[in-house]
Amino acid sequence: MRYLLRKLVFYVAALWAALTLNFLIPRLMPGNPVDLMLSKLATKGPVTPTTRAAIQALLGTDTNGSLWSQYGKYLHQLVSGNLGTSIAYFPAPVSQVIGQTLPWTVGLIGLATAISFAFGILLGRAAGWRRGSWIDNLIPVTTMLQSVPYFWLALLLLFLLGSTWPIFPLNGGYDVYSVTPGWNLPFVQSVAYHGALPALTIVVSSVGGWMLGMRNMMVSTLSEDFVLTAEAKGLTPRRIRSRYVARNAVLPSISGFAISLGFVVAGSIVTEAVFSYPGIGSALLLAVSNNDYALMQGVFLIITLAVLGANLLVDLLYGVIDPRTRARS
Amino acid sequence: METTTQGTTQGSAQSSPQGSTEAAAPSATAERRPVTRKRRLFPPMTLKLGVGLSIAGLIVLFGLIGPLVVGDPSTVRDIGLTGPGHGFLLGTTQTGQDIFAQLAYATRGSLIIGVVVGAITLLLSSFFGLVGAFVGGWVDEAFSLLTNIMLVIPGLPLVIVISSYVPNKSIWLVAAVLAITSWAGSARVLRGFTLSVRSRDYVLAARIGGEKRWRILLVEILPNLIPLLASQVVFAVIFAILGEAGLSFLGLGASGSFTWGTMLYFAQNGLSLRLGAWWWFAPPGLLIALFGAALSLINFSIDEIINPKLRSQTRAERNRWGMSREQRQAAAEVTV
């Protein structure tokens, strides 16, 4: 119970930090969003003070209250689910834009990461079990793939499999012209077809990390005394591998899985940009290029919340998988 | 000082494979020992380390010397999109700029980012990781709470949001923002390791001996962390170069700078993909990948110092641990 309580306190603190960061960044940064927008408008024609007032009202920066009262108002708006109005998708509210784009990202990134994790763990298990075999020598190759930037690999795959040999579509989440979104077979097929290349990019560039981590933990666990005991008892190598070694070696990878989610989301933003995938990363970039600060903050908040939530889930699960963590705290 | 503390931490773990030889033929190991002790300061020169060091060294040299040799990377010519050869080593961009010259300047820009972020990350992570774990109490609680919060807040979205508020960014600002969002991971690793070193007997002995706290931290504990610090810095450099490349690729990097990321940004916007100009978008990414892979190879070698269990144990190497024919004869004579 104490373990759970500690975890919850930490996540509440992290959530508060994220919310406050989201509130403070626009107010501490040297660039004022209103000035930024006005300077863009001024290149096209004269700007009247009423325009300024209108933009201030739109961005919600027209209140001259103290920082504390603004903070209170901001928190109140968040609790009531009001994230403001998007400029890029005017007049849609930010929450609606996020609601439309989030399923795409969660579907693509979630699936691709799960596949990559499973592959990496299996490969790493094999490499650690038979050290010095051909599969172990694969490690430097996968590390090389891991240091390849996500977006460059995406560009390369797009060039090879999209342009040179047109096997996969060049961009988008589904075929806009021939299928209607909804739970019908053509749409699902189209989504899978369009998602294959982005997913492949993510899997190829992230599988090496899982593999290396698992391999190293396998090697470390193999030299533990309990493995020697298991061998001495005459258990089958298969049983030792999966029940004794792999089961213990996979634990750090699982907690690493939670931490890596933040990086995965970050990488996916750029991947989505390359494939023009209609996910939340594209929404963030559109917000950045249109100076849509409400949408930008909303997207940052949602990404942070998603990563925090996933971390919490893994943390709670970890307590079940590895009883030692509960005992220690 | 360094060598001895280094020796005590690694010695126990490292001597295990040699244990059998040591017991059977003390004379042979006595001759060999000075060699191994000297080697422990630096990673043993393996193939991995050699390849990693030489690739990284070549790229660094290219970044240092390249910009002095090549011409102006921004000169516009009327020979857009010519392939490699034709007077230009790597061809030209859409507006006829020399890609090889751009690559040289970009290498320098990206390396500067990597070095600056690596240095700031080292400072921040060793402060929050080392000092927190060493002092203990509420300082440790507060530091590790801060570290964990920074760890779960996704970095790149934060960097994107921050950099979109600042229209004209210098390369230093980008480096600082990247460093602020990336120190937490290595601080956590350092904290864990410091906690284990702190409770060792020799630290207790130093404390009883009346050494000052800062001296215990800097002279007794820090040298044990050097391999770990080195590998964290290498990671930070890779992370920074990749992060900056992603940021620049989205058009949010430092203004007026040449990095691998900005090259890719211009290549993407110049439709090099559709026009099939592979010589434009392939080299910067390839250099990032090569440099990252080289640093990873170096990191493998450092990891093998930190954790001797990870050393590659191929069958050939395991056979080498066995006794030579003379040793076996000597052992037989002793036992009989």
XYZ file of C-alpha atoms in Angstrom:
665
model
C 0.000 0.000 0.000
C 2.865 2.321 0.880
C 4.407 1.497 -2.499
C 1.243 2.513 -4.339
C 0.931 5.678 -2.291
C 4.503 6.735 -3.069
C 3.933 6.140 -6.753
C 0.710 8.113 -6.777
C 2.305 11.041 -4.943
C 5.096 11.070 -7.533
C 2.665 11.058 -10.456
C 0.574 13.828 -8.947
C 3.770 15.874 -8.547
C 4.833 15.120 -12.116
C 1.383 16.047 -13.417
C 1.461 19.316 -11.511
C 4.952 20.061 -12.873
C 3.801 19.390 -16.434
C 0.723 21.600 -16.057
C 2.731 24.405 -14.522
C 5.429 24.141 -17.183
C 2.729 24.348 -19.821
C 1.393 27.469 -18.130
C 4.736 29.148 -17.517
C 6.530 28.592 -20.838
C 4.400 31.021 -22.868
C 4.655 33.609 -20.122
C 8.389 33.344 -19.516
C 9.565 33.124 -23.106
C 10.927 36.334 -24.622
C 8.659 36.044 -27.664
C 5.097 37.243 -27.033
C 2.596 35.295 -29.155
C 0.536 38.427 -29.778
C 3.572 40.353 -31.009
C 4.651 37.396 -33.146
C 1.272 37.232 -34.855
C 1.065 40.996 -35.275
C 4.499 41.156 -36.878
C 3.391 38.487 -39.347
C 0.214 40.409 -40.106
C 2.101 43.692 -40.406
C 4.058 42.352 -43.376
C 0.754 42.147 -45.278
C -0.755 45.487 -44.300
C -1.259 48.025 -41.515
C -2.417 46.662 -38.156
C -4.948 48.607 -36.100
C -5.125 48.525 -32.306
C -8.498 46.747 -32.571
C -6.771 43.856 -34.381
C -4.387 43.655 -31.479
C -7.234 43.579 -28.990
C -8.985 40.919 -31.064
C -5.905 38.684 -31.154
C -5.364 39.180 -27.435
C -8.952 38.167 -26.762
C -8.527 35.130 -29.027
C -5.397 33.948 -27.235
C -6.801 34.736 -23.815
C -3.946 37.098 -22.935
C -6.177 40.161 -22.600
C -6.636 39.730 -18.856
C -4.394 41.999 -16.881
C -4.777 39.986 -13.695
C -1.851 38.794 -11.638
C 0.025 35.646 -12.570
C -1.729 33.792 -9.763
C -5.239 34.647 -10.915
C -4.265 33.675 -14.483
C -2.920 30.391 -13.111
C -6.170 29.754 -11.256
C -8.193 30.493 -14.371
C -5.949 28.202 -16.427
C -6.380 25.293 -14.006
C -10.123 25.857 -13.857
C -10.351 25.771 -17.667
C -8.325 22.565 -17.797
C -10.558 20.824 -15.263
C -13.640 21.764 -17.282
C -11.942 20.328 -20.399
C -11.677 23.656 -22.178
C -8.351 23.901 -24.010
C -9.233 26.949 -26.074
C -9.899 27.415 -29.767
C -7.520 26.327 -32.483
C -6.398 28.873 -35.074
C -5.037 26.368 -37.558
C -8.315 24.436 -37.633
C -10.530 27.471 -36.903
C -13.211 27.354 -35.528
C -12.731 23.845 -34.097
C -11.929 23.727 -30.372
C -8.516 22.275 -29.483
C -10.035 19.301 -27.678
C -11.864 18.282 -30.853
C -8.706 18.499 -32.979
C -6.846 16.364 -30.451
C -9.710 13.883 -30.306
C -9.525 13.456 -34.071
C -5.758 13.085 -34.371
C -4.917 11.111 -31.239
C -6.326 7.713 -32.371
C -4.057 7.773 -35.433
C -0.918 8.303 -33.381
C -1.881 5.855 -30.647
C -2.715 3.211 -33.231
C 0.450 3.632 -35.288
C 2.946 4.264 -32.499
C 1.400 1.835 -30.053
C 1.340 -1.037 -32.505
C 4.785 -0.321 -33.950
C 6.359 -0.021 -30.494
C 4.725 -3.224 -29.278
C 5.981 -5.130 -32.335
C 9.458 -3.671 -31.967
C 9.545 -4.507 -28.249
C 8.468 -8.112 -28.809
C 10.951 -8.625 -31.650
C 13.785 -7.002 -29.739
C 13.181 -9.096 -26.619
C 13.079 -12.355 -28.582
C 16.202 -11.505 -30.584
C 18.023 -10.292 -27.478
C 17.097 -13.499 -25.649
C 18.563 -15.560 -28.463
C 21.703 -13.404 -28.696
C 22.360 -13.491 -24.957
C 21.723 -17.222 -24.716
C 24.168 -18.108 -27.473
C 26.849 -15.529 -26.964
C 29.255 -15.163 -29.888
C 26.882 -16.802 -32.344
C 25.800 -15.180 -35.610
C 22.761 -13.602 -33.980
C 25.018 -11.991 -31.384
C 27.125 -10.538 -34.158
C 23.978 -8.891 -35.459
C 24.116 -6.459 -32.519
C 26.516 -3.921 -34.072
C 24.311 -3.837 -37.182
C 21.174 -3.086 -35.193
C 23.042 -0.450 -33.186
C 24.005 1.194 -36.441
C 20.322 1.162 -37.415
C 19.464 2.679 -34.063
C 21.757 5.652 -34.536
C 20.138 6.335 -37.886
C 17.777 9.289 -37.374
C 14.128 8.205 -37.542
C 13.238 10.743 -40.166
C 16.197 10.011 -42.400
C 15.383 6.322 -42.429
C 11.810 7.342 -43.221
C 13.028 9.495 -46.122
C 15.215 6.684 -47.404
C 12.436 4.080 -47.217
C 10.041 6.521 -48.823
C 12.528 7.131 -51.618
C 13.181 3.425 -52.197
C 9.758 1.874 -51.547
C 7.602 4.854 -52.455
C 9.283 6.494 -55.432
C 11.783 4.088 -57.000
C 9.707 0.932 -56.519
C 6.209 2.256 -55.818
C 5.056 -0.463 -53.418
C 3.784 1.783 -50.642
C 1.839 5.062 -50.763
C 3.838 8.270 -50.342
C 1.785 9.951 -47.629
C -1.449 10.151 -45.674
C -3.272 7.870 -43.264
C -5.757 6.334 -45.727
C -6.910 6.690 -49.315
C -9.047 9.827 -49.145
C -10.659 9.333 -52.551
C -11.873 5.748 -52.570
C -12.788 4.814 -48.987
C -15.007 6.343 -46.298
C -13.733 6.383 -42.705
C -15.566 4.008 -40.417
C -15.552 0.366 -39.430
C -15.605 -1.128 -42.896
C -13.106 -3.498 -44.468
C -11.809 -1.233 -47.282
C -11.041 1.525 -44.787
C -9.221 -0.789 -42.393
C -7.215 -2.247 -45.272
C -6.330 1.217 -46.507
C -5.217 2.273 -43.021
C -3.047 -0.814 -42.647
C -1.549 -0.273 -46.101
C -0.746 3.385 -45.404
C 0.565 2.656 -41.913
C 2.933 -0.127 -42.976
C 5.851 2.062 -44.018
C 5.777 4.428 -40.987
C 5.473 1.394 -38.712
C 8.371 -0.317 -40.476
C 10.492 2.800 -39.941
C 9.770 2.843 -36.230
C 10.352 -0.887 -35.806
C 13.632 -0.920 -37.737
C 15.117 2.036 -35.907
C 14.066 1.010 -32.398
C 14.427 -2.781 -32.361
C 18.199 -2.565 -31.815
C 17.864 -0.835 -28.458
C 15.540 -3.501 -27.048
C 17.726 -6.239 -28.436
C 20.928 -4.853 -26.925
C 19.337 -4.217 -23.532
C 17.836 -7.692 -23.360
C 21.046 -9.320 -24.561
C 23.117 -7.566 -21.909
C 20.682 -8.487 -19.142
C 20.613 -12.092 -20.355
C 24.400 -12.218 -20.181
C 24.426 -10.719 -16.682
C 21.688 -13.010 -15.413
C 23.335 -16.106 -16.910
C 26.253 -15.733 -14.518
C 24.003 -15.684 -11.440
C 24.245 -18.552 -8.991
C 20.644 -19.640 -9.377
C 21.286 -20.425 -13.033
C 24.167 -22.678 -12.031
C 21.881 -24.370 -9.538
C 19.245 -24.874 -12.190
C 21.845 -26.421 -14.496
C 23.096 -28.633 -11.708
C 19.559 -29.809 -11.038
C 19.527 -31.067 -14.610
C 16.687 -28.883 -15.876
C 16.329 -28.686 -19.642
C 18.168 -25.762 -21.237
C 14.890 -24.553 -22.666
C 13.320 -24.303 -19.261
C 16.361 -22.548 -17.832
C 16.327 -20.083 -20.696
C 12.714 -19.039 -20.524
C 11.692 -19.605 -16.895
C 14.918 -18.777 -15.103
C 16.998 -16.373 -17.153
C 14.727 -14.548 -19.585
C 12.077 -13.983 -16.955
C 14.509 -12.100 -14.740
C 16.360 -10.432 -17.579
C 13.263 -8.870 -19.084
C 12.464 -6.779 -15.990
C 14.682 -3.761 -16.749
C 13.404 -3.758 -20.324
C 9.855 -3.446 -19.068
C 10.664 -0.445 -16.924
C 12.732 0.928 -19.806
C 9.663 0.533 -21.990
C 7.840 3.142 -19.944
C 10.710 5.613 -20.022
C 11.251 5.133 -23.734
C 7.659 6.066 -24.521
C 8.586 9.719 -24.298
C 11.313 9.205 -26.875
C 9.008 7.142 -29.052
C 6.451 9.928 -29.103
C 9.197 12.421 -29.938
C 10.487 10.285 -32.782
C 6.985 9.780 -34.062
C 6.422 13.527 -34.405
C 9.177 13.691 -36.998
C 8.091 10.423 -38.629
C 4.565 11.745 -38.964
C 5.948 14.889 -40.553
C 7.763 12.859 -43.211
C 4.749 10.678 -44.058
C 2.156 13.481 -43.610
C 0.397 11.063 -41.266
C -2.754 12.631 -39.794
C -1.634 12.072 -36.194
C -0.979 14.330 -33.257
C 2.594 15.090 -34.366
C 1.329 16.618 -37.577
C -1.175 18.654 -35.563
C 1.674 19.938 -33.377
C 3.745 20.938 -36.406
C 0.781 22.608 -38.063
C 0.205 24.499 -34.824
C 3.861 25.585 -34.766
C 3.834 26.831 -38.356
C 0.557 28.719 -37.808
C 1.478 30.184 -34.410
C -1.491 28.292 -32.979
C -0.447 28.502 -29.340
C -3.630 27.059 -27.862
C -3.324 23.917 -29.980
C 0.406 23.688 -29.280
C -0.148 23.764 -25.522
C -3.013 21.333 -25.782
C -0.945 18.842 -27.779
C 2.002 19.133 -25.410
C -0.325 18.549 -22.484
C -1.912 15.478 -24.081
C 1.457 13.968 -25.006
C 2.724 14.525 -21.459
C -0.432 13.061 -19.977
C -0.194 10.020 -22.242
C 3.435 9.381 -21.312
C 2.679 9.881 -17.610
C -0.299 7.535 -17.814
C 1.705 4.849 -19.576
C 4.452 5.183 -16.987
C 1.967 4.848 -14.160
C 0.505 1.740 -15.767
C 3.912 0.114 -16.189
C 4.881 1.071 -12.629
C 1.774 -0.538 -11.195
C 2.284 -3.595 -13.383
C 5.916 -3.794 -12.330
C 4.894 -4.180 -8.725
C 2.910 -7.251 -9.753
C 5.591 -8.757 -12.005
C 8.524 -8.179 -9.684
C 7.500 -8.555 -6.028
C 10.947 -7.404 -4.896
C 10.126 -3.770 -5.723
C 7.162 -3.898 -3.364
C 9.194 -5.463 -0.592
C 12.019 -2.957 -0.879
C 10.025 0.222 -0.598
C 44.969 7.411 -6.752
C 42.940 6.786 -9.845
C 44.644 3.587 -10.749
C 44.304 2.032 -7.335
C 40.614 2.780 -6.840
C 39.971 1.667 -10.378
C 41.791 -1.499 -9.611
C 39.829 -2.328 -6.478
C 36.450 -2.058 -8.141
C 37.268 -4.026 -11.224
C 39.773 -6.364 -9.743
C 37.308 -8.599 -7.904
C 35.064 -9.129 -10.869
C 37.806 -9.358 -13.427
C 39.962 -11.931 -11.742
C 37.241 -14.581 -11.715
C 37.975 -16.089 -15.135
C 41.662 -16.186 -14.312
C 41.089 -17.709 -10.925
C 41.955 -21.246 -11.948
C 45.206 -20.211 -13.593
C 46.201 -18.146 -10.628
C 45.896 -21.028 -8.219
C 47.704 -23.535 -10.407
C 50.559 -21.485 -11.776
C 51.326 -18.467 -9.630
C 54.574 -17.704 -11.460
C 52.869 -17.246 -14.824
C 50.228 -14.822 -13.549
C 52.736 -12.831 -11.586
C 54.450 -12.008 -14.844
C 51.204 -11.163 -16.571
C 49.646 -9.031 -13.872
C 51.410 -5.669 -14.415
C 50.200 -5.674 -18.002
C 46.543 -6.120 -17.094
C 46.739 -3.507 -14.351
C 48.081 -0.916 -16.745
C 45.331 -1.710 -19.225
C 42.501 -1.108 -16.818
C 42.779 2.667 -17.039
C 41.751 2.545 -20.669
C 39.463 0.106 -22.420
C 41.382 -2.767 -23.995
C 42.009 -2.104 -27.674
C 39.491 -4.360 -29.348
C 38.289 -4.374 -32.931
C 35.051 -2.630 -31.888
C 36.891 0.184 -30.129
C 39.374 0.572 -32.970
C 36.679 0.853 -35.619
C 34.611 3.207 -33.465
C 37.529 5.479 -32.630
C 38.760 5.696 -36.208
C 35.331 6.473 -37.724
C 34.569 9.075 -35.048
C 38.082 10.506 -35.424
C 37.744 10.834 -39.199
C 34.395 12.614 -38.882
C 35.766 14.991 -36.223
C 38.784 15.725 -38.433
C 36.450 16.383 -41.360
C 34.475 18.821 -39.203
C 37.650 20.571 -38.025
C 39.628 20.776 -41.255
C 36.856 20.566 -43.864
C 35.472 24.099 -43.510
C 38.986 25.542 -43.937
C 39.546 23.721 -47.230
C 36.238 23.861 -49.065
C 34.682 26.915 -50.684
C 31.706 28.967 -49.548
C 28.763 26.604 -48.963
C 26.118 29.219 -49.816
C 27.390 30.262 -53.251
C 24.558 29.934 -55.765
C 25.440 28.633 -59.249
C 23.366 28.004 -62.347
C 24.051 24.265 -62.332
C 21.250 23.004 -60.097
C 21.008 19.338 -59.128
C 24.038 17.930 -60.897
C 25.024 14.518 -59.687
C 28.342 13.613 -58.045
C 31.385 14.246 -60.186
C 31.352 17.080 -62.734
C 33.747 19.171 -60.640
C 31.747 18.744 -57.420
C 32.565 15.758 -55.245
C 28.997 15.211 -54.046
C 27.091 17.174 -56.649
C 25.046 20.308 -56.096
C 21.738 21.332 -54.561
C 18.763 22.734 -56.429
C 20.351 26.173 -56.455
C 23.778 24.870 -57.396
C 25.402 24.989 -53.960
C 28.321 22.655 -53.387
C 27.007 19.794 -51.222
C 30.473 18.707 -50.112
C 31.185 22.210 -48.785
C 27.814 22.270 -47.046
C 28.573 18.887 -45.518
C 31.865 20.140 -44.088
C 30.220 23.142 -42.416
C 27.259 21.017 -41.294
C 29.610 18.513 -39.666
C 31.219 21.312 -37.699
C 27.836 22.718 -36.636
C 26.467 19.369 -35.496
C 29.662 18.489 -33.632
C 29.573 21.819 -31.781
C 26.003 21.064 -30.673
C 27.054 17.582 -29.589
C 30.044 18.781 -27.567
C 28.209 21.663 -25.886
C 25.208 19.532 -24.945
C 27.500 16.735 -23.791
C 29.353 19.137 -21.475
C 26.211 20.729 -20.012
C 24.581 17.328 -19.553
C 27.685 16.058 -17.778
C 27.605 18.991 -15.366
C 23.874 18.811 -14.652
C 23.641 15.044 -14.355
C 26.703 14.670 -12.179
C 25.496 17.479 -9.922
C 22.000 16.071 -9.461
C 23.062 12.429 -9.494
C 26.279 12.506 -7.471
C 25.573 15.210 -4.927
C 22.048 13.990 -4.193
C 23.106 10.412 -3.618
C 26.153 11.412 -1.578
C 24.456 13.899 0.727
C 21.342 11.784 1.239
C 18.323 12.815 3.301
C 15.822 15.322 1.968
C 18.296 16.686 -0.608
C 18.407 13.248 -2.206
C 14.611 12.957 -2.110
C 14.153 16.363 -3.722
C 16.839 15.789 -6.364
C 15.552 12.393 -7.336
C 11.976 13.677 -7.510
C 13.131 16.442 -9.852
C 15.132 13.941 -11.916
C 12.221 11.543 -12.248
C 9.841 14.321 -13.225
C 12.240 15.569 -15.903
C 12.557 11.984 -17.080
C 8.865 11.431 -17.728
C 8.191 14.799 -19.350
C 8.707 14.143 -23.064
C 11.730 16.084 -24.297
C 11.240 16.806 -27.977
C 7.667 18.136 -27.732
C 8.881 20.429 -24.943
C 11.801 21.561 -27.089
C 9.444 22.168 -30.021
C 7.121 24.247 -27.867
C 9.972 26.252 -26.351
C 11.705 26.889 -29.650
C 8.515 27.981 -31.387
C 8.276 30.899 -28.951
C 11.734 32.179 -29.793
C 11.865 33.295 -33.422
C 15.597 33.948 -33.733
C 17.531 31.255 -31.944
C 21.255 31.040 -31.581
C 23.008 27.689 -31.744
C 23.784 28.050 -28.012
C 20.123 28.414 -27.073
C 19.253 25.245 -28.988
C 22.098 23.436 -27.228
C 20.967 24.681 -23.817
C 17.354 23.637 -24.409
C 18.450 20.183 -25.585
C 20.696 19.788 -22.542
C 17.965 20.819 -20.093
C 15.629 18.169 -21.453
C 18.183 15.365 -21.616
C 20.216 15.255 -18.399
C 17.713 13.345 -16.274
C 18.342 9.837 -17.568
C 22.036 9.837 -16.856
C 21.512 11.548 -13.485
C 19.365 8.591 -12.456
C 21.989 6.075 -13.550
C 24.723 8.014 -11.739
C 22.651 8.215 -8.577
C 22.182 4.463 -8.487
C 25.872 3.812 -8.933
C 26.915 6.452 -6.407
C 24.622 4.900 -3.822
C 26.377 1.560 -4.226
C 29.891 3.070 -4.142
C 29.055 5.253 -1.164
C 28.299 2.279 1.049
C 31.554 0.471 0.294
C 34.015 -0.161 3.074
C 36.836 1.975 1.729
C 34.593 5.049 1.697
C 33.683 4.331 5.297
C 37.378 4.008 6.071
C 38.063 7.372 4.456
C 35.254 8.909 6.464
C 36.568 7.485 9.719
C 40.034 8.638 8.709
C 38.680 12.183 8.869
C 38.765 13.099 5.217
C 36.667 16.084 4.235
C 33.366 15.343 2.529
C 34.211 17.095 -0.733
C 37.482 15.179 -0.832
C 35.709 11.853 -0.355
C 33.311 12.791 -3.139
C 35.936 14.013 -5.600
C 38.902 11.779 -4.841
C 37.401 8.559 -3.510
C 34.063 8.226 -5.273
C 34.365 10.177 -8.525
C 37.225 8.131 -10.063
C 35.067 5.007 -9.805
C 32.401 6.750 -11.816
C 34.678 7.826 -14.667
C 33.801 4.950 -17.033
C 30.120 5.491 -16.317
C 30.422 9.247 -16.835
C 32.246 8.658 -20.095
C 29.549 6.401 -21.432
C 26.836 8.847 -20.342
C 28.604 11.701 -22.124
C 28.874 9.634 -25.294
C 25.147 8.918 -25.077
C 24.405 12.591 -24.496
C 26.404 13.546 -27.589
C 24.499 11.049 -29.770
C 21.213 12.187 -28.286
C 22.020 15.864 -28.849
C 23.063 15.396 -32.460
C 19.958 13.333 -33.206
C 17.714 15.779 -31.335
C 19.144 18.809 -33.082
C 18.848 17.071 -36.444
C 15.179 16.335 -35.775
C 14.539 19.878 -34.635
C 16.284 21.415 -37.632
C 14.546 18.993 -39.954
C 11.239 20.404 -38.731
C 12.546 23.897 -39.400
C 12.878 24.779 -35.713
C 16.648 24.726 -35.356
C 19.054 27.597 -34.819
C 18.639 30.302 -37.419
C 21.406 30.746 -39.974
C 23.329 27.654 -38.888
C 24.654 24.742 -40.900
C 24.021 21.348 -39.340
C 23.210 17.890 -40.666
C 19.588 18.557 -39.744
C 19.306 21.816 -41.696
C 20.818 20.110 -44.746
C 18.114 17.452 -44.550
C 15.499 20.170 -44.053
C 16.558 21.944 -47.244
C 16.832 18.651 -49.095
C 13.278 17.745 -48.065
C 11.946 21.185 -48.996
C 13.879 21.156 -52.275
C 11.922 18.026 -53.254
C 15.161 16.071 -53.555
C 13.153 12.925 -52.818
C 10.765 13.327 -55.729
C 13.539 14.435 -58.063
C 15.650 11.439 -57.107
C 18.571 13.574 -55.897
C 19.893 10.970 -53.482
C 23.289 12.699 -53.292
C 21.563 15.556 -51.516
C 19.674 13.806 -48.716
C 21.784 10.662 -48.315
C 25.183 12.044 -47.110
C 24.031 14.032 -44.033
C 21.936 11.153 -42.702
C 24.695 8.691 -43.440
C 27.170 10.811 -41.483
C 24.778 11.014 -38.530
C 24.322 7.254 -38.634
C 28.044 6.588 -38.956
C 28.963 8.963 -36.154
C 26.243 7.555 -33.919
C 27.334 4.001 -34.642
C 30.990 4.877 -34.001
C 30.128 6.429 -30.640
C 27.996 3.386 -29.779
C 30.938 1.111 -30.551
C 33.116 3.189 -28.228
C 30.377 2.918 -25.636
C 30.330 -0.871 -25.914
C 33.984 -0.925 -24.974
C 33.386 1.379 -22.011
C 30.422 -0.772 -20.941
C 32.687 -3.792 -20.881
C 34.852 -2.014 -18.300
C 31.879 -1.103 -16.143
C 30.382 -4.574 -16.404
C 33.059 -7.199 -17.136
C 30.358 -9.839 -17.572
C 29.505 -8.267 -20.918
C 32.872 -9.028 -22.488
C 32.379 -11.074 -25.566
C 33.110 -14.677 -24.805
C 33.490 -16.483 -28.037
C 34.651 -20.073 -27.885
C 38.097 -19.099 -29.122
C 38.483 -16.582 -26.327
C 37.272 -19.003 -23.698
C 39.855 -21.526 -24.852
C 42.535 -18.936 -24.342
C 41.653 -18.758 -20.628
C 42.680 -22.378 -20.258
C 46.202 -23.285 -19.238
C 48.953 -23.577 -21.778
C 50.818 -26.859 -22.126
C 53.702 -25.701 -19.889
C 51.293 -24.464 -17.243
C 49.451 -27.755 -17.295
C 52.713 -29.640 -16.830
C 53.695 -27.351 -13.973
C 50.300 -27.848 -12.362
C 50.579 -31.618 -12.738
C 53.991 -31.561 -11.055
C 52.637 -29.542 -8.129
C 49.607 -31.752 -7.555
C 51.568 -35.003 -7.875
